[in-house]
Tab-separated table of C-alpha atoms and ligand atoms in Angstrom:
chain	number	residue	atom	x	y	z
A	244	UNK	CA	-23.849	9.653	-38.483
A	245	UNK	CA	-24.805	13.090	-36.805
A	246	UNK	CA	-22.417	14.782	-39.323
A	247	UNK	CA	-24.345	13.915	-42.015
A	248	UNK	CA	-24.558	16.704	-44.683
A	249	UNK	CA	-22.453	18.646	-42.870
A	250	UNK	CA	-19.012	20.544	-44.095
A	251	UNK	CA	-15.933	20.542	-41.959
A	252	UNK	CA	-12.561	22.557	-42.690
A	253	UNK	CA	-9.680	21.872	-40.401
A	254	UNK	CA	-7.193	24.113	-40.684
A	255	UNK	CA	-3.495	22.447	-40.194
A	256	UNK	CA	-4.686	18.580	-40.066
A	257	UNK	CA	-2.056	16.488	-41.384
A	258	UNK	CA	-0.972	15.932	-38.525
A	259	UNK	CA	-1.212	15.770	-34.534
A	260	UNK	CA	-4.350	17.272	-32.817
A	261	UNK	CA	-6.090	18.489	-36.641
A	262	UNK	CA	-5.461	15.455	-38.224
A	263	UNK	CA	-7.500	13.892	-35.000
A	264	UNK	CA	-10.287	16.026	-35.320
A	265	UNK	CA	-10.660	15.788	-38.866
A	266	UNK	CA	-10.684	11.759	-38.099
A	267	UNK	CA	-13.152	12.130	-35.796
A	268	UNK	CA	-15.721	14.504	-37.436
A	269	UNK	CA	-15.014	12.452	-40.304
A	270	UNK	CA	-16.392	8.887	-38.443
A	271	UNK	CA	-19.400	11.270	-36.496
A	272	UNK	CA	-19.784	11.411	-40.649
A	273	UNK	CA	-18.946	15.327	-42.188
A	274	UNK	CA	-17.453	15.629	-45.236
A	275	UNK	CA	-13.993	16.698	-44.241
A	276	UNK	CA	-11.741	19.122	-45.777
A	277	UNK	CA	-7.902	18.503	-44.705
A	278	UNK	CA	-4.933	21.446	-44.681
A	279	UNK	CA	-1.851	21.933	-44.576
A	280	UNK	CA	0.739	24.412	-46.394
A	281	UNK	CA	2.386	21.575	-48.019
A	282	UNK	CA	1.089	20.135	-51.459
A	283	UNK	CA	2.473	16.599	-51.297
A	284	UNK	CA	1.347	13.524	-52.826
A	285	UNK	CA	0.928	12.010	-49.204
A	286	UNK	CA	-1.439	14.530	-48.048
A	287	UNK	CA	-3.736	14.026	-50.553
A	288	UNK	CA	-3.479	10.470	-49.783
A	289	UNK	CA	-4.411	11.079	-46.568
A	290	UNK	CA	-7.500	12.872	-47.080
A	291	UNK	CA	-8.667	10.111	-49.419
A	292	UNK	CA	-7.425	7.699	-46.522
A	293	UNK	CA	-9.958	9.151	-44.063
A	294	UNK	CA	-13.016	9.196	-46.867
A	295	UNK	CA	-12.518	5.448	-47.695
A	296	UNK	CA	-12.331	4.177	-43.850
A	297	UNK	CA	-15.444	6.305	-42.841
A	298	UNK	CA	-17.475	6.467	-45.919
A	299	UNK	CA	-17.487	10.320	-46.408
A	300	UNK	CA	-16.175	13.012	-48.899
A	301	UNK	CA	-12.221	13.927	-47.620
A	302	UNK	CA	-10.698	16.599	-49.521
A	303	UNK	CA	-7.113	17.435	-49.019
A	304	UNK	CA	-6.770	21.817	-49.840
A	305	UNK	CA	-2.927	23.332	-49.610
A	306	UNK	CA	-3.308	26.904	-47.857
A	307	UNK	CA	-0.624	28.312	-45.757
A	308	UNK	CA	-2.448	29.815	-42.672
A	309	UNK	CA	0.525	32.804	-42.187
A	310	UNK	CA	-0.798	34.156	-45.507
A	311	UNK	CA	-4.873	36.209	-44.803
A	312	UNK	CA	-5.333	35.821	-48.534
A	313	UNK	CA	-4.940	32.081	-48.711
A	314	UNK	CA	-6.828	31.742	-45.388
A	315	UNK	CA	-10.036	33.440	-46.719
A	316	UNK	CA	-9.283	31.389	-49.713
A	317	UNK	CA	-8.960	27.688	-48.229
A	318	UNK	CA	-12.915	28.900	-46.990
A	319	UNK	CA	-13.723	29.616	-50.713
A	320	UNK	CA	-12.424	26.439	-52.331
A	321	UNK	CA	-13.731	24.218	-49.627
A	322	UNK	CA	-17.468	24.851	-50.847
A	323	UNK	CA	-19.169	25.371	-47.809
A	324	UNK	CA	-17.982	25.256	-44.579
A	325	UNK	CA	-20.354	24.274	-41.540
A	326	UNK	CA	-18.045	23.535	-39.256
A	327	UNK	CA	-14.689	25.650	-39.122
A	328	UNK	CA	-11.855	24.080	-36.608
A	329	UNK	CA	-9.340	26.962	-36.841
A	330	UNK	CA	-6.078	23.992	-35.149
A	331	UNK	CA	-3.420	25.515	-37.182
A	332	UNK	CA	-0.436	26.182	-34.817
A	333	UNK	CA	3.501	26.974	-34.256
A	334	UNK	CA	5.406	27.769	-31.346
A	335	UNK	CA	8.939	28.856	-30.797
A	336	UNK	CA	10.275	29.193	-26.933
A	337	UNK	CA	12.877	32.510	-26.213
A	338	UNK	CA	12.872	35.126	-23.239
A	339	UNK	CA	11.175	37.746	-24.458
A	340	UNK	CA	14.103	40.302	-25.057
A	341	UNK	CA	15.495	38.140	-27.457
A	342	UNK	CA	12.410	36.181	-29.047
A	343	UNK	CA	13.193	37.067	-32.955
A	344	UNK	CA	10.770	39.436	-34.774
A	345	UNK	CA	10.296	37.123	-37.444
A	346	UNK	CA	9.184	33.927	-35.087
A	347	UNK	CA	6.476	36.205	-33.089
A	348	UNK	CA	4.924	38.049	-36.775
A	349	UNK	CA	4.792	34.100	-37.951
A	350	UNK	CA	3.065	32.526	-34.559
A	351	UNK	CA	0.573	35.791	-34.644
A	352	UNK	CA	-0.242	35.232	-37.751
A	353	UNK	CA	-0.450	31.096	-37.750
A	354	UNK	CA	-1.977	30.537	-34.577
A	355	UNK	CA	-4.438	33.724	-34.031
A	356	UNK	CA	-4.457	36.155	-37.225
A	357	UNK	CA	-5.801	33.045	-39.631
A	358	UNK	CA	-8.686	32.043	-37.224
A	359	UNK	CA	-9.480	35.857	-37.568
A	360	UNK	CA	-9.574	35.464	-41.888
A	361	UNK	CA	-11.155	31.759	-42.037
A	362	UNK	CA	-13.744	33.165	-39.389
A	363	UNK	CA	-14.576	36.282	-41.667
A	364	UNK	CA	-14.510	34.067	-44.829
A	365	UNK	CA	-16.721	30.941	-43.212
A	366	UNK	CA	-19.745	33.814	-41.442
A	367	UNK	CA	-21.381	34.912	-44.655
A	368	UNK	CA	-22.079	30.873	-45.290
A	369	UNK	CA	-22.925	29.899	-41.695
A	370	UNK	CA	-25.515	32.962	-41.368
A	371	UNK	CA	-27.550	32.221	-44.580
A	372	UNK	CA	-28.155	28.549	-43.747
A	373	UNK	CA	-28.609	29.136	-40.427
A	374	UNK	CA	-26.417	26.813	-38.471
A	375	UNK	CA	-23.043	26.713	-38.348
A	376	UNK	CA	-20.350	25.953	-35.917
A	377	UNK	CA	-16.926	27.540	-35.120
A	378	UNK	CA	-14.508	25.717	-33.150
A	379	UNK	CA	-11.121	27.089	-32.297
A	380	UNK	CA	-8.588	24.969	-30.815
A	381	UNK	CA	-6.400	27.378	-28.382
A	382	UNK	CA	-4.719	25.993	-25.385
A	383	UNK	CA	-4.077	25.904	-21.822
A	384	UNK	CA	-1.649	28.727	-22.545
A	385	UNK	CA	-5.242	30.892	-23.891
A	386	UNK	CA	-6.288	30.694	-19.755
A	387	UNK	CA	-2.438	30.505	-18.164
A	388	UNK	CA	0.903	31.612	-19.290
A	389	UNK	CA	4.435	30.026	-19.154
A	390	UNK	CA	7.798	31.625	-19.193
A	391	UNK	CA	9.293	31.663	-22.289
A	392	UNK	CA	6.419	31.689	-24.799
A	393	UNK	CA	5.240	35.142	-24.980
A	394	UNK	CA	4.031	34.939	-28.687
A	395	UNK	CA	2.225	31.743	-28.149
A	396	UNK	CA	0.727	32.617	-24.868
A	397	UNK	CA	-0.611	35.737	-26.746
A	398	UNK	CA	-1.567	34.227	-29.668
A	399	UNK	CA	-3.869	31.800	-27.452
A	400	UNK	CA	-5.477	34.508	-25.740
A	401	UNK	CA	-6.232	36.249	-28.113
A	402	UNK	CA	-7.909	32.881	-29.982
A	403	UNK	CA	-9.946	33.029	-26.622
A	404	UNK	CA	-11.235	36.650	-27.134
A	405	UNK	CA	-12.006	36.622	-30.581
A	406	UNK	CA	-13.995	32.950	-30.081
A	407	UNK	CA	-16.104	35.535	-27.510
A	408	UNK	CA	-16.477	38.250	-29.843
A	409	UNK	CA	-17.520	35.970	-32.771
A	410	UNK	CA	-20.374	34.124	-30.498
A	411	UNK	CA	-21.780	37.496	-29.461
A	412	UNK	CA	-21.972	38.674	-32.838
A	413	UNK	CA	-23.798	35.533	-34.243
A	414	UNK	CA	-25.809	34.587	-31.077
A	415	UNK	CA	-29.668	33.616	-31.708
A	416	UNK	CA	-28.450	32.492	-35.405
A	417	UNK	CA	-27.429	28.871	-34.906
A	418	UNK	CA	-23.939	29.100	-35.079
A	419	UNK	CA	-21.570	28.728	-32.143
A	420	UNK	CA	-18.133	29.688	-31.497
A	421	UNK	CA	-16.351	28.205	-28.826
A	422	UNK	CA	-12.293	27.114	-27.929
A	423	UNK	CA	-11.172	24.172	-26.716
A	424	UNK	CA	-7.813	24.461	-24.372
A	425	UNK	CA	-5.910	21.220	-24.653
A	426	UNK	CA	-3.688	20.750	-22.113
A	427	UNK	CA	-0.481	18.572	-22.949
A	428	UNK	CA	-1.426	15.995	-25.868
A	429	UNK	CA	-0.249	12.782	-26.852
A	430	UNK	CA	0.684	13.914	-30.245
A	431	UNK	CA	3.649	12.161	-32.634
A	432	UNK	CA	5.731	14.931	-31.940
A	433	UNK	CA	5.057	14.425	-28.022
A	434	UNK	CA	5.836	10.931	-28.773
A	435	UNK	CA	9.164	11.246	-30.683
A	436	UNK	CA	9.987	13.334	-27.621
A	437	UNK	CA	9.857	10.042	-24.957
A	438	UNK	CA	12.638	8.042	-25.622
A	439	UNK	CA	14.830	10.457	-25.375
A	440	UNK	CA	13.703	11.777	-22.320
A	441	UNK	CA	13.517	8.100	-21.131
A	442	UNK	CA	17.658	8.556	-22.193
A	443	UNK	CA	18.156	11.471	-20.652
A	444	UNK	CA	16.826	10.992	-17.451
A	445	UNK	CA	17.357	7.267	-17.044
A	446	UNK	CA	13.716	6.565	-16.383
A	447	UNK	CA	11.222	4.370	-17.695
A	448	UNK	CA	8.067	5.638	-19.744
A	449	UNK	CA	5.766	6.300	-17.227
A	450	UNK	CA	7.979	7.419	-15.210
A	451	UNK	CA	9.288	10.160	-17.487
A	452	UNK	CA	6.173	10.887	-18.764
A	453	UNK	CA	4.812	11.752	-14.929
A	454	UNK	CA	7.822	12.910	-13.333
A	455	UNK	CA	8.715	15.814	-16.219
A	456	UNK	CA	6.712	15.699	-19.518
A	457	UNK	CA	3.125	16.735	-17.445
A	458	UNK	CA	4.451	18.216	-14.062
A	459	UNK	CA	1.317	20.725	-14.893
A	460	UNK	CA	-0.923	18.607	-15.619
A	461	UNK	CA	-2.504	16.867	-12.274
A	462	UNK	CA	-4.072	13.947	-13.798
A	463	UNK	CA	-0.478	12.795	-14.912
A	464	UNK	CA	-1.984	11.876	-18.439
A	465	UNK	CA	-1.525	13.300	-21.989
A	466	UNK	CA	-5.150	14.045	-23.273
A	467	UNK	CA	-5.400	12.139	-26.900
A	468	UNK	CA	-5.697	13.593	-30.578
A	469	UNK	CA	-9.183	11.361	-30.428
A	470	UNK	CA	-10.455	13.024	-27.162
A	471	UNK	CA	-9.584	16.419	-28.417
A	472	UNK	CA	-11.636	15.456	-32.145
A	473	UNK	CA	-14.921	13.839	-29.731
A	474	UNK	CA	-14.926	17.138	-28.012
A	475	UNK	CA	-14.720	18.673	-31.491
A	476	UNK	CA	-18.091	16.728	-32.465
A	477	UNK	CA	-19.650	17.380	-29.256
A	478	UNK	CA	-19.217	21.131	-30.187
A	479	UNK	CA	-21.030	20.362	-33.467
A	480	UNK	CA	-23.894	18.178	-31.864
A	481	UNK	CA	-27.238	19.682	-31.173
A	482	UNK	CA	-26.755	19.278	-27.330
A	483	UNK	CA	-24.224	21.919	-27.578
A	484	UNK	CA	-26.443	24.387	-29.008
A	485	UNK	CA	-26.504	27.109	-26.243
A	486	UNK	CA	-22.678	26.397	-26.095
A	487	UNK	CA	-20.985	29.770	-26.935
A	488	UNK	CA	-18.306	31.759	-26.422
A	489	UNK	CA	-16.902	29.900	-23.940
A	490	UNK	CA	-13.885	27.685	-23.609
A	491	UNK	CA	-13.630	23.775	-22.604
A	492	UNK	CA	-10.545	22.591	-20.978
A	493	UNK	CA	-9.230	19.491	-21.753
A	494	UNK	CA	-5.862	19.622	-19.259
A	495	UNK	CA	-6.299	16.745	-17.045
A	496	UNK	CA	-7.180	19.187	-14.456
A	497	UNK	CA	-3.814	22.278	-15.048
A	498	UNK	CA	-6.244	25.443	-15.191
A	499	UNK	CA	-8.061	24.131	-11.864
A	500	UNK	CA	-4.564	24.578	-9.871
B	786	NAD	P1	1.408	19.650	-35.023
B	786	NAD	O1	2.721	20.330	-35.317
B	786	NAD	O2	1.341	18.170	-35.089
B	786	NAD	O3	0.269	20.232	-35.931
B	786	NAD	C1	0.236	21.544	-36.384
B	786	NAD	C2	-0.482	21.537	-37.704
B	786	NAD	O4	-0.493	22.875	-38.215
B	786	NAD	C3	0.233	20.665	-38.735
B	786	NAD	O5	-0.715	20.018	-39.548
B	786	NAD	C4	1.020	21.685	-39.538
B	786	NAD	O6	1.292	21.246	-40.851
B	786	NAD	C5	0.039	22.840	-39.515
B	786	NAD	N1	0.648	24.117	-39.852
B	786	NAD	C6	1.746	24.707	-39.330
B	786	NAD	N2	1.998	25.866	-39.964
B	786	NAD	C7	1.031	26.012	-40.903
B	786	NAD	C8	0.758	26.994	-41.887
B	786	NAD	N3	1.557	28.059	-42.044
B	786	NAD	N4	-0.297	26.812	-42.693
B	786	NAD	C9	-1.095	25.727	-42.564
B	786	NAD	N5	-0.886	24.760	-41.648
B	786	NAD	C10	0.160	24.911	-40.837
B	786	NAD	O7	0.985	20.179	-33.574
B	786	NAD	P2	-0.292	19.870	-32.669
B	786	NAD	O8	0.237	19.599	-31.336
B	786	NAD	O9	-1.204	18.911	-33.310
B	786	NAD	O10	-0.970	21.324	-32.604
B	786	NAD	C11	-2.236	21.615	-33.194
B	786	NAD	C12	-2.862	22.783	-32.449
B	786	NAD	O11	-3.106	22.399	-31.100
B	786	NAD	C13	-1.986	24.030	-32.382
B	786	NAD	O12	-2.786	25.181	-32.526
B	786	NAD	C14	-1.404	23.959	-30.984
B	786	NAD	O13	-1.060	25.224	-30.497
B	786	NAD	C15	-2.561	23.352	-30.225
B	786	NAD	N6	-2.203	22.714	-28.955
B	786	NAD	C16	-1.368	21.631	-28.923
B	786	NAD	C17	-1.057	21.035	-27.688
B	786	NAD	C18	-0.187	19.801	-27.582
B	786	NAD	O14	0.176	19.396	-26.468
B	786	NAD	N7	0.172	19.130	-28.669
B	786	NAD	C19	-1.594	21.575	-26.521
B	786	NAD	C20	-2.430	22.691	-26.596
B	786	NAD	C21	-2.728	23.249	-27.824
């Protein structure tokens, strides 16, 4: 239990890559705080799901990550934060001359302006015990770019710079920031996504799955929610210590082409 004693907040973890991560810190054995901006009785559940099977605290805290206010305030409620995995995401696909307004100000906001206010809020903490770890899930897309998703692609970046600028401005304190760049993951949306591709392009899973799902990605594999959440806790371990400001790809090999 290397966690032990130690506070994690997971920013958009109900489901997919968060909910993964949260799992995982939760068995390496933090005390896990779960979020989403929904308040329903299942995600509560869920929390108290993940305490019972690994034998930790697992708090369930509604804060919608477009909002700064409720960001910074997700930090406060949590009581203590060690370990800050800023996962919360959205992305919408559109050329860019007609990708709507509202759709970029929301992705900005989701995927790269709430790291910015959970960061702020989770620093004072982190510096005045001394350790503290910041983990920020970007994306392939943070080191590459794709047609199509300009807000996204920018978003990620910019979750790649500000992991950089937050690690300079803590280094020597024991706290790290780094960002880890998923490439395609094997998450239940991915999932839903297979059959009727299968359909579609009258092929057989593995087929589909190598052929068009992860043209990009050269090992011809989804990575997993759990390897994405045991890279999370390898962040957090002492042998990642002098880790910082950097970013670890987990792509089956698509930012090495
Ligand atoms: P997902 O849709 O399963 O999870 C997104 C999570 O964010 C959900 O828990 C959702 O409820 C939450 N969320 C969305 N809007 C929110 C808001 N306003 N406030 C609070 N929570 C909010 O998707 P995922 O694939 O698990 O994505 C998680 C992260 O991983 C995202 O940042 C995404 O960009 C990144 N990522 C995913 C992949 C992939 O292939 N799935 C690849 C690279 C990066």
């Amino acid at each position: 239990m290397q966690l032990k004693g130690k506070t994690a907040v997971v920013t958009g973890s109900n489901s997919g890559i968060g909910l993964g991560v949260a799992r995982e810190l939760a068995r390496a054995g933090a005390t896990v705080i779960l979020n989403s901006f929904s308040d329903r009785p299942e995600d509560h559940e869920l929390a108290a799901s993940i305490g019972k099977e690994f034998g930790v605290q697992a708090r369930y805290i509604q804060a919608d990550m477009s909002n700064g206010e409720a960001c910074r305030a997700l930090i406060e409620k949590s009581g203590g934060c060690d370990i800050l995995v800023n996962n919360a995401g959205i992305q919408h696909v559109a050329g860019i001359d007609e990708f709507p307004v509202d759709k970029w100000d929301a992705i900005l906001a989701i995927n790269l302006s709430s790291a910015f206010h959970t960061t702020a809020a989770a620093l004072p903490g982190m510096k005045a015990k001394g350790w503290g770890r910041v983990i920020n899930v970007a994306s392939a897309h943070g080191l590459t770019a794709s047609p199509f998703k300009s807000a996204y692609v920018a978003a990620k970046h910019g979750v790649v710079g500000l992991t950089k600028v937050t690690a300079l401005e803590v280094a020597g304190q024991g706290i790290t920031a780094n960002a880890i760049c998923p490439g395609y993951v094997l998450t239940p949306l991915v999932e839903a996504q297979i059959p009727d591709q299968m359909k579609v392009h009258n092929m057989d899973r593995d087929t589909v799955i190598r052929e068009v799902m992860l043209t990009r990605q050269p090992s011809r594999q989804f990575a997993t929610v759990e390897q994405i959440g045991g890279t999370a806790v390898f962040l957090s371990s002492d042998a990642a210590a002098q880790i910082t400001g950097t970013t670890i790809s987990v792509d089956g090999g698509w930012t090495a082409l």
